[in-house]
Coordinates of C-alpha atoms and ligand atoms in Angstrom, one line a residue:
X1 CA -16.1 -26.6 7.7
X2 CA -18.6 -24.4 6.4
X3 CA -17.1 -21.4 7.5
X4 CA -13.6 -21.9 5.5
X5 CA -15.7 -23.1 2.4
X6 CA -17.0 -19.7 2.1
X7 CA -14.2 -17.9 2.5
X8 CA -12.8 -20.0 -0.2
X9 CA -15.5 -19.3 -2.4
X10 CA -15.3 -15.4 -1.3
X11 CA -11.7 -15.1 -2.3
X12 CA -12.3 -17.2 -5.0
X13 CA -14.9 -14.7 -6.6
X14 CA -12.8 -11.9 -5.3
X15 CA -10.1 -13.1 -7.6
X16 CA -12.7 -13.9 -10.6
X17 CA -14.2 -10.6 -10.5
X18 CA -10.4 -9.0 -10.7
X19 CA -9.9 -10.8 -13.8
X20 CA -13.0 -9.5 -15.5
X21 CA -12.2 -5.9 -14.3
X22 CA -8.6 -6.3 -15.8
X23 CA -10.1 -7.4 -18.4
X24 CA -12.7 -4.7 -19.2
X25 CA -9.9 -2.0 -18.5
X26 CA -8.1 -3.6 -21.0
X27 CA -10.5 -3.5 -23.6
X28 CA -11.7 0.1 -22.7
X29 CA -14.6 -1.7 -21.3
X30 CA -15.7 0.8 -18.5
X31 CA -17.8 3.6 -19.4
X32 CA -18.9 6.7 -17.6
X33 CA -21.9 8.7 -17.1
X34 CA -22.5 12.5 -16.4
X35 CA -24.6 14.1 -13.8
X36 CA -25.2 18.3 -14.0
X37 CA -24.0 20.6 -11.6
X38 CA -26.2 23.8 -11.5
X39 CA -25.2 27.0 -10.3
X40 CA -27.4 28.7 -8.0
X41 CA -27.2 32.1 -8.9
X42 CA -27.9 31.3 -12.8
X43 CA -29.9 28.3 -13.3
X44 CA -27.7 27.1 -15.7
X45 CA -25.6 23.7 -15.7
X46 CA -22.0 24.7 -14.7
X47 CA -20.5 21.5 -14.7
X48 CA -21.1 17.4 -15.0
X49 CA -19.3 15.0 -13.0
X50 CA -17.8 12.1 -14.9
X51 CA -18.9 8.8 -12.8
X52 CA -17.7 5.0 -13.3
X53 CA -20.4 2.7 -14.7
X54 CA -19.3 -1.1 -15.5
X55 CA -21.4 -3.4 -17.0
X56 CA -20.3 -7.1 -16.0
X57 CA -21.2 -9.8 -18.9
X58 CA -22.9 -12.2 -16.7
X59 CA -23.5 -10.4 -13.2
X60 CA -25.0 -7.0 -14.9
X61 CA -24.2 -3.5 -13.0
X62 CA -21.5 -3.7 -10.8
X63 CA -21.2 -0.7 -8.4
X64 CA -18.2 1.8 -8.8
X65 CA -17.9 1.8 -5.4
X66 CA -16.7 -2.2 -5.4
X67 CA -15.1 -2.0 -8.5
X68 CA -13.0 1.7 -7.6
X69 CA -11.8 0.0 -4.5
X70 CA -11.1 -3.4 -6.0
X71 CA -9.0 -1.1 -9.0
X72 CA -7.0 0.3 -6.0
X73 CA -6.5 -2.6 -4.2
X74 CA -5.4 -4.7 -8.0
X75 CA -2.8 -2.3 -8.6
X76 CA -5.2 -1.0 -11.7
X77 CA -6.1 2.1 -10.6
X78 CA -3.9 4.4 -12.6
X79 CA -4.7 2.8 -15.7
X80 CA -8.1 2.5 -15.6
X81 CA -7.9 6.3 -13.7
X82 CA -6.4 7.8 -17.0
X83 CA -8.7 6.0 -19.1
X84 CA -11.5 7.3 -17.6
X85 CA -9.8 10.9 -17.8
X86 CA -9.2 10.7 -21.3
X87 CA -12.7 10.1 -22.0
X88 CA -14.2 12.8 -20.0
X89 CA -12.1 15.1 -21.3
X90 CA -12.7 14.1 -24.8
X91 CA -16.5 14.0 -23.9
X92 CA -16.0 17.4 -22.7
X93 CA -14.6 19.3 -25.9
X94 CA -18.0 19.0 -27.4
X95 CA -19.9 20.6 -24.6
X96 CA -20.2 24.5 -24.5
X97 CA -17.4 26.1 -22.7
X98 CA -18.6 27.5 -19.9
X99 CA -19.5 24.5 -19.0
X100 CA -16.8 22.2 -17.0
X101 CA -16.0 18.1 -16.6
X102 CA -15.4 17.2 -13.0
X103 CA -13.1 13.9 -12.6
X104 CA -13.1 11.6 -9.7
X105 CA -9.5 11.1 -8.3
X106 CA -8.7 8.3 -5.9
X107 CA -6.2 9.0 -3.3
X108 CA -4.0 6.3 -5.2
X109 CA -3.6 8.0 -8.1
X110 CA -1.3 10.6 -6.3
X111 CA 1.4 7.9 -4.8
X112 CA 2.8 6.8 -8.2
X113 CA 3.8 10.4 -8.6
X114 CA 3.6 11.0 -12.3
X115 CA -0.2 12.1 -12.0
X116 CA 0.4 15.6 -13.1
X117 CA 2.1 14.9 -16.1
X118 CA 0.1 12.6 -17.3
X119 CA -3.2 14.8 -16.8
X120 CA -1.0 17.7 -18.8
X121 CA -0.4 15.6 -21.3
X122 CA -4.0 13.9 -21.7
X123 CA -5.3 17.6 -21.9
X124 CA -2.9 18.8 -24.4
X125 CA -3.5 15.5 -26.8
X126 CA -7.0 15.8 -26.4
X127 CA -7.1 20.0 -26.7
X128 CA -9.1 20.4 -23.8
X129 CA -8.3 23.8 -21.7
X130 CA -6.8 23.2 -18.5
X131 CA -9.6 25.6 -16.6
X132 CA -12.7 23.0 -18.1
X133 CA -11.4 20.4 -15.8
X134 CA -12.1 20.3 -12.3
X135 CA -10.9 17.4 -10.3
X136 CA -12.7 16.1 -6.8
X137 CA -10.7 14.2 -4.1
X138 CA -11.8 13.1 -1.0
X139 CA -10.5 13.3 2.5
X140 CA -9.2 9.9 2.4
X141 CA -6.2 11.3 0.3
X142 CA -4.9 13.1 3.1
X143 CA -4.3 9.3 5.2
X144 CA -1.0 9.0 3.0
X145 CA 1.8 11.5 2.5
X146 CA -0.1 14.9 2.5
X147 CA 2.3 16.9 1.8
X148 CA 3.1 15.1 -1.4
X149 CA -0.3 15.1 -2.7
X150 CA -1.3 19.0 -1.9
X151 CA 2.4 19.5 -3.4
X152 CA 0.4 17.8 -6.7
X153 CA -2.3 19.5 -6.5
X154 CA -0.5 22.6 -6.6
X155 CA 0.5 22.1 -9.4
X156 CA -2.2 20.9 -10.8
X157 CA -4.2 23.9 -9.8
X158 CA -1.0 26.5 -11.0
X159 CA -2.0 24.8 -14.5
X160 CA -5.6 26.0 -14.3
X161 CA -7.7 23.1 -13.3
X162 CA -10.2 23.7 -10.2
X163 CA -9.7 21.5 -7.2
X164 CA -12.8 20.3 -5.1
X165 CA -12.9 18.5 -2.2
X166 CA -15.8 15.6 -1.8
X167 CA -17.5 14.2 0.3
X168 CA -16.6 16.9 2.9
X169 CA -17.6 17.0 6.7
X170 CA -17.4 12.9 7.1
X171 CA -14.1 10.7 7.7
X172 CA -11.1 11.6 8.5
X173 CA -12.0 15.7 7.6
X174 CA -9.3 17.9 9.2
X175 CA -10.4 22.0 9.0
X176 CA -6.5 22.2 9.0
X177 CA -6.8 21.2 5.4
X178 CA -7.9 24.7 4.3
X179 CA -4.5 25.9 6.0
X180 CA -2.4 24.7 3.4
X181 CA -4.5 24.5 -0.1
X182 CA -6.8 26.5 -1.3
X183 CA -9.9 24.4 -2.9
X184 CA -12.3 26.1 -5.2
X185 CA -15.6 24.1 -4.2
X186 CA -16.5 21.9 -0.7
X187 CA -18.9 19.2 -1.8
X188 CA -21.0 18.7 1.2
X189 CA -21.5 15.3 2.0
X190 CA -24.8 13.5 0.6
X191 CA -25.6 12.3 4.4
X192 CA -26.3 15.9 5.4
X193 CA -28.3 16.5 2.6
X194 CA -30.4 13.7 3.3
X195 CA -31.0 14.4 6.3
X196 CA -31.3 18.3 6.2
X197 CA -35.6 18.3 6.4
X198 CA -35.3 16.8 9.3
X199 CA -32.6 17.7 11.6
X200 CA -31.4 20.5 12.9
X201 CA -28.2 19.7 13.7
X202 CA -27.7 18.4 9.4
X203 CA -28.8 22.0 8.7
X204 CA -26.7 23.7 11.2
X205 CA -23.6 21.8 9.8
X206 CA -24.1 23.1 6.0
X207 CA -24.7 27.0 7.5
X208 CA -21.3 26.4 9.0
X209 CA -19.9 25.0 5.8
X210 CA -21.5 27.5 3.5
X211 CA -20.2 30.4 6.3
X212 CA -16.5 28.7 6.3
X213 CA -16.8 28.8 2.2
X214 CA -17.7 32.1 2.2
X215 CA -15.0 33.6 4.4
X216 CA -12.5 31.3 2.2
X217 CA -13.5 32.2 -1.1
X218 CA -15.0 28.6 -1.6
X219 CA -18.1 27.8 -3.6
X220 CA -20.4 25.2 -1.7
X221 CA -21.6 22.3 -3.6
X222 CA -24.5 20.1 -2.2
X223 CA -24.9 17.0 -3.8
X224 CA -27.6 14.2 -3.5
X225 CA -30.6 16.6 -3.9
X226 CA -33.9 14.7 -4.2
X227 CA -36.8 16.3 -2.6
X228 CA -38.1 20.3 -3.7
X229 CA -38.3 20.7 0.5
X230 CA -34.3 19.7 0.6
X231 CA -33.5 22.2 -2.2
X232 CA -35.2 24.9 -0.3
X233 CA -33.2 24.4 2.8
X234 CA -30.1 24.5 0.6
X235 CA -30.4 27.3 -0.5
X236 CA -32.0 28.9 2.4
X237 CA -28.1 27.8 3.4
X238 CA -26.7 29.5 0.7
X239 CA -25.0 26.5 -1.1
X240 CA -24.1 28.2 -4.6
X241 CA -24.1 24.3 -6.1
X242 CA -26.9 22.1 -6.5
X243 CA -26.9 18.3 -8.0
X244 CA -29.3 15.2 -7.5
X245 CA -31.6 13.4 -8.8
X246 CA -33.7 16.3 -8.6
X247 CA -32.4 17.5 -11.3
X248 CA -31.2 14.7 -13.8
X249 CA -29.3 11.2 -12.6
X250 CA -26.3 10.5 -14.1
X251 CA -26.9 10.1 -17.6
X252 CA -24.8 9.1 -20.9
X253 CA -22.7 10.8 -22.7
X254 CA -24.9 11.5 -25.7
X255 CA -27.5 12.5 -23.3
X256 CA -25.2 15.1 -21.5
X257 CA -24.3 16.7 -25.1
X258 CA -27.9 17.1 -25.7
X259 CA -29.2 18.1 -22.5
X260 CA -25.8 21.0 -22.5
X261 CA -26.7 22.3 -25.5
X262 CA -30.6 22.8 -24.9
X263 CA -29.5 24.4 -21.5
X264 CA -27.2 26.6 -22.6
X265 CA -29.7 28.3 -25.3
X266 CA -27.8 26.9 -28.9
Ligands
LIG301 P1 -19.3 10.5 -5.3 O1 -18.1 11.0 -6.0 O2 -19.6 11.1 -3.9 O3 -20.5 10.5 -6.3 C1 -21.8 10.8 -5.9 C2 -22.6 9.6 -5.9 O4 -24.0 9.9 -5.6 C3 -22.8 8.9 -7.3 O5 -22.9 7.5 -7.1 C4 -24.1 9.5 -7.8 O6 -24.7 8.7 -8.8 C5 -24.9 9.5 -6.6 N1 -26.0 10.5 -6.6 C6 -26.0 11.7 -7.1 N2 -27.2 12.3 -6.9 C7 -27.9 11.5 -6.2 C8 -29.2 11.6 -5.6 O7 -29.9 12.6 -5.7 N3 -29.6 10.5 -4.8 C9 -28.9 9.4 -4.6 N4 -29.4 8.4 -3.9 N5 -27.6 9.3 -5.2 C10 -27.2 10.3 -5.9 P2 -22.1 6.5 -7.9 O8 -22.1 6.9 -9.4 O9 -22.7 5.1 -7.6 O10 -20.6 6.6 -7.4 C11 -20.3 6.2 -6.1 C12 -18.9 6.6 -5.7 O11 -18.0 5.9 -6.5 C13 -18.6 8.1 -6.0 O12 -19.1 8.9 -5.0 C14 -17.1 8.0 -6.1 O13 -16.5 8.0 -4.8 C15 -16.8 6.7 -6.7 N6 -16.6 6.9 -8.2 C16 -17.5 6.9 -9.2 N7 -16.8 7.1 -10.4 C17 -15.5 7.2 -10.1 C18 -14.3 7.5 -10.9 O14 -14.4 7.6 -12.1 N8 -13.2 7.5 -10.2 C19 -13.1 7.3 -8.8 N9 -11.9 7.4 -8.3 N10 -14.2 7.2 -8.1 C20 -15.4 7.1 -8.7
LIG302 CA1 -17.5 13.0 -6.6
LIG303 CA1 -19.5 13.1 -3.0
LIG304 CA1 -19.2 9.3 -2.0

C-alpha cells in the first residue's frame, strides 16, 4: 500500500531528522543570526533580533520554523532555548549599549517553570545588563496556563528586561491580553505589512494598532519591511519600529558587531 509506505518513510525521516537536531544541540551546533531593528524617530539601530539558523550536514538549511517546532515537540526545547540565550547575550556584550538583543521565546519554555532563573543566571554569568535584553513571545503562549506565564513574565520584566509580543494581530490574539501585562513593543504581524500597499483594510489594522500602542504606552514594531512604498505607509501609521529586508537580512554575528559599531558613530 502506497499510502502506509509513505507514512513509514515520513515518520521514519521525522525520527532521523530528530536525531541530527539532538545531535547538533548537543554539540552547540545551531547558530544564530541578527537582523536590526531601527527606531523611527532616530535612524539608528535600537535592537537585533537573535534568529535560529541550522545547517544540516547532508540536507543543507533547514528552516527554524521546522526545526523550533520539532525542538518543542522532542522535549529539546529548553536546552537548545538556553543555548541560544547564552549566545545572544554573549554576542550582545560586545555591541554598544544602547543597543539591545531581542530573544525568541517559545511558549514551551514557560511550562518547565524554571525559565526565570535560568535567564537571571545566564545574564549574570555572562555580565550582560538585564535592560539589553528584550524577549518576544507570541500569542500562542497564552493557549496554556496564562496565568502562569504572565506570572513569569512579571518577573522577568520586575528584573529589567523588555517584553514584546510577536506576531500580533493573527492567531489566537486576545485584546484582553493588554488587561493584565503591560508589553513594551507590539510586533505587528509580517502579513499586514505585506499587504499594507495594497489594502485598505491591512492599513487600517496597523492605525488601530499604532493608536492602541499609543494610548498604552507601547512602541509599535513593524517587521517584514521590503519595499520604500511599504515603509512610507508605516510610518505614515506611526509605527516607531521598522525591520526588513529593507534594511539588512538577518546577518552573522561578526557582521552585526561591525554593522553596530559603524551605525552608532565609533
Ligand atoms: P519571527 O520571530 O516572526 O521572525 C521573523 C521572520 O521573518 C524571520 O524568519 C526573519 O528572517 C523573517 N524576515 C525578517 N524581515 C523580513 C523581510 O523583509 N521579508 C521576509 N520575507 N522575511 C523577513 P526566520 O529567521 O526564518 O524565522 C522564522 C520564525 O522561526 C520566527 O518568526 C520565529 O517564530 C521562529 N524562530 C526563529 N529563531 C528562533 C529562536 O531562536 N527561538 C524560537 N523560539 N523561535 C525562533
Ligand atoms: Ca520574533
Ligand atoms: Ca514576528
Ligand atoms: Ca513568525
Amino acid at each position: 500500500c502506497f499510502f502506509n509506505a509513505g507514512m513509514d518513510r515520513a515518520v521514519r525521516d521525522r525520527r532521523t531528522l530528530e536525531n541530527d537536531l539532538r545531535r547538533a544541540v548537543e554539540s552547540d551546533g545551531i547558530a544564530l543570526a541578527y537582523q536590526p531593528v531601527l527606531s523611527v524617530e532616530t535612524g539608528q539601530i535600537t535592537s537585533a533580533e537573535a534568529l535560529a539558523r541550522w545547517t544540516h550536514p547532508s540536507r543543507g538549511a533547514i528552516s527554524p520554523e521546522t526545526f523550533i517546532s520539532l525542538a518543542e515537540e522532542s522535549g529539546l526545547i529548553d536546552r537548545l532555548g538556553d543555548q541560544l540565550l547564552r549566545r545572544a547575550c554573549t554576542d550582545a556584550r560586545d555591541w554598544p549599549s544602547h543597543v539591545r538583543v531581542a530573544v525568541n521565546l517559545s511558549p514551551l519554555q514557560f511550562v518547565s517553570g524554571g525559565l526565570v532563573g535560568r535567564i537571571r543566571s545566564v545574564l549574570e554569568e555572562v555580565g550582560l545588563e538585564a535592560d539589553r535584553l528584550q524577549l518576544e513571545v507570541t500569542e500562542g503562549l497564552m493557549i496554556r496556563d496564562v496565568e502562569r506565564t504572565f506570572g513569569q513574565l512579571e518577573q522577568l520584566r520586575g528584573l529589567g528586561m523588555q517584553v514584546l509580543i510577536d506576531d500580533f494581530g493573527v492567531g489566537y490574539s486576545s485584546l484582553s491580553y493588554f488587561q493584565r501585562f503591560s508589553f513594551d513593543k507590539v510586533k505587528i504581524d509580517k502579513s499586514f505589512v505585506d499587504t499594507i500597499a495594497t489594502s485598505h483594510t491591512s492599513r487600517a489594522i496597523v492605525q488601530s494598532v499604532v493608536e492602541l500602542g499609543r494610548k498604552l504606552g507601547m512602541g509599535v514594531v513593524a517587521e517584514g519591511v521590503e519595499t520604500e512604498e511599504q515603509m512610507r505607509l508605516l510610518l505614515e501609521c506611526g509605527c516607531t519600529h521598522l525591520q526588513g529586508y529593507l534594511f539588512s537580512r538577518p546577518i552573522a554575528a561578526d557582521a552585526i558587531r561591525h554593522l553596530l559599531a559603524r551605525d552608532s558613530g565609533s
